[in-house]
Amino acid sequence: MSVNRTLAVTACGLGAFCVLLGAFAAHGAGPQVRTLLTTSAHYGLVHALLAVVAAGLATHSRLILGAGWLAVIGGAIFALALALIGMAGLTAMGAVAPIGGVLMVAAWLLFAFGALGLRHHPRDPS
């Protein structure tokens, strides 16, 4: 299987960052910040996973490759915006978070369109 390594490594970086956010939310954050960080970690991890899957299918579809990049960029923007609101009190990042959200939605839609265009290659039964 051929993998887009740049996308896969970037997605894994997002995933690692979100694990750290989730760990801090569970063990170090106060109750008011915990919800923001947990949400941030959750959405970031889901979209990091989508990007890893897209990295594996990227050689078969440019749409899926684009979806992977939208997922990792959107997930990063959303996760960072919520983390900065919670940890640094930067409430202006509340205007940035929806940009990440729109990119994440676009990633799922683009992935779906890309998946529709994939050709089925039955495995050799031997």
Short mmCIF file of C-alpha atoms in Angstrom, two decimals:
data_model
loop_
_atom_site.label_atom_id
_atom_site.label_comp_id
_atom_site.label_asym_id
_atom_site.label_seq_id
_atom_site.Cartn_x
_atom_site.Cartn_y
_atom_site.Cartn_z
CA MET A 1 0.00 0.00 0.00
CA SER A 2 1.30 3.41 -0.93
CA VAL A 3 0.78 6.14 1.65
CA ASN A 4 1.12 9.90 1.43
CA ARG A 5 3.76 10.14 4.15
CA THR A 6 3.59 13.91 4.58
CA LEU A 7 -0.14 13.79 5.29
CA ALA A 8 0.20 10.73 7.52
CA VAL A 9 2.98 12.28 9.63
CA THR A 10 1.13 15.60 9.90
CA ALA A 11 -2.04 13.79 10.97
CA CYS A 12 -0.09 11.82 13.58
CA GLY A 13 1.29 15.10 14.93
CA LEU A 14 -2.26 16.41 15.32
CA GLY A 15 -3.26 13.16 17.00
CA ALA A 16 -0.38 13.35 19.48
CA PHE A 17 -1.19 16.98 20.28
CA CYS A 18 -4.82 16.06 20.92
CA VAL A 19 -3.85 13.19 23.22
CA LEU A 20 -1.84 15.69 25.25
CA LEU A 21 -4.81 18.07 25.34
CA GLY A 22 -7.10 15.27 26.48
CA ALA A 23 -4.65 14.17 29.16
CA PHE A 24 -4.36 17.71 30.48
CA ALA A 25 -8.15 18.04 30.42
CA ALA A 26 -8.52 14.86 32.46
CA HIS A 27 -5.73 15.43 34.95
CA GLY A 28 -4.74 19.08 35.15
CA ALA A 29 -7.48 21.40 33.95
CA GLY A 30 -10.07 23.06 36.12
CA PRO A 31 -13.73 22.28 35.60
CA GLN A 32 -14.40 25.34 33.43
CA VAL A 33 -11.55 24.54 31.03
CA ARG A 34 -12.05 20.76 31.01
CA THR A 35 -15.04 20.83 28.66
CA LEU A 36 -13.29 23.01 26.08
CA LEU A 37 -10.15 20.88 26.11
CA THR A 38 -12.08 17.62 25.98
CA THR A 39 -14.07 18.84 22.99
CA SER A 40 -10.88 20.09 21.37
CA ALA A 41 -9.13 16.75 21.85
CA HIS A 42 -12.13 14.75 20.64
CA TYR A 43 -12.62 16.61 17.37
CA GLY A 44 -8.90 16.79 16.71
CA LEU A 45 -8.43 13.04 17.21
CA VAL A 46 -11.37 12.12 15.00
CA HIS A 47 -10.07 14.30 12.19
CA ALA A 48 -6.48 13.12 12.64
CA LEU A 49 -7.80 9.59 12.11
CA LEU A 50 -9.73 10.67 9.02
CA ALA A 51 -6.53 12.21 7.66
CA VAL A 52 -4.54 9.00 8.32
CA VAL A 53 -7.15 6.98 6.41
CA ALA A 54 -7.05 9.56 3.61
CA ALA A 55 -3.25 9.30 3.52
CA GLY A 56 -3.62 5.60 2.81
CA LEU A 57 -6.09 6.17 -0.02
CA ALA A 58 -4.51 9.34 -1.40
CA THR A 59 -2.81 7.62 -4.32
CA HIS A 60 -6.22 6.48 -5.58
CA SER A 61 -8.02 9.84 -5.40
CA ARG A 62 -6.99 13.48 -5.40
CA LEU A 63 -10.32 14.28 -3.75
CA ILE A 64 -9.49 12.00 -0.84
CA LEU A 65 -6.03 13.55 -0.57
CA GLY A 66 -7.65 16.98 -0.40
CA ALA A 67 -10.10 15.70 2.20
CA GLY A 68 -7.20 14.51 4.33
CA TRP A 69 -5.55 17.91 4.26
CA LEU A 70 -8.85 19.66 5.02
CA ALA A 71 -9.36 17.28 7.97
CA VAL A 72 -5.92 17.85 9.47
CA ILE A 73 -5.95 21.63 8.92
CA GLY A 74 -9.54 22.04 10.10
CA GLY A 75 -8.96 19.77 13.09
CA ALA A 76 -5.82 21.69 14.04
CA ILE A 77 -7.49 25.10 13.74
CA PHE A 78 -10.51 23.96 15.75
CA ALA A 79 -8.45 22.21 18.44
CA LEU A 80 -6.01 25.09 18.82
CA ALA A 81 -8.77 27.70 18.92
CA LEU A 82 -10.61 25.91 21.74
CA ALA A 83 -7.35 25.23 23.60
CA LEU A 84 -6.37 28.89 23.42
CA ILE A 85 -9.79 29.97 24.64
CA GLY A 86 -9.59 27.60 27.58
CA MET A 87 -5.93 27.84 28.55
CA ALA A 88 -5.01 31.40 27.61
CA GLY A 89 -8.38 33.12 27.86
CA LEU A 90 -8.17 34.30 24.25
CA THR A 91 -11.91 34.65 23.68
CA ALA A 92 -11.27 36.16 20.23
CA MET A 93 -10.39 32.62 19.11
CA GLY A 94 -14.11 31.91 19.33
CA ALA A 95 -14.34 33.59 15.94
CA VAL A 96 -11.63 31.27 14.54
CA ALA A 97 -13.05 27.93 15.73
CA PRO A 98 -15.92 27.92 13.19
CA ILE A 99 -13.37 28.16 10.36
CA GLY A 100 -11.92 24.88 11.55
CA GLY A 101 -15.43 23.47 11.83
CA VAL A 102 -16.28 24.39 8.25
CA LEU A 103 -13.05 22.79 7.03
CA MET A 104 -13.84 19.61 8.95
CA VAL A 105 -17.31 19.37 7.41
CA ALA A 106 -15.82 20.02 3.98
CA ALA A 107 -13.30 17.22 4.61
CA TRP A 108 -16.05 14.67 5.24
CA LEU A 109 -18.00 15.74 2.16
CA LEU A 110 -14.92 15.71 -0.06
CA PHE A 111 -13.93 12.29 1.28
CA ALA A 112 -17.41 10.99 0.44
CA PHE A 113 -17.20 12.33 -3.13
CA GLY A 114 -13.74 10.85 -3.48
CA ALA A 115 -14.93 7.48 -2.17
CA LEU A 116 -17.73 7.44 -4.72
CA GLY A 117 -15.12 7.69 -7.46
CA LEU A 118 -12.96 4.81 -6.20
CA ARG A 119 -12.96 1.71 -8.34
CA HIS A 120 -13.53 -1.65 -6.75
CA HIS A 121 -10.63 -4.05 -7.27
CA PRO A 122 -11.64 -7.54 -6.14
CA ARG A 123 -8.86 -9.47 -4.46
CA ASP A 124 -7.29 -12.36 -6.29
CA PRO A 125 -8.86 -15.47 -4.75
CA SER A 126 -5.64 -17.48 -5.06
#
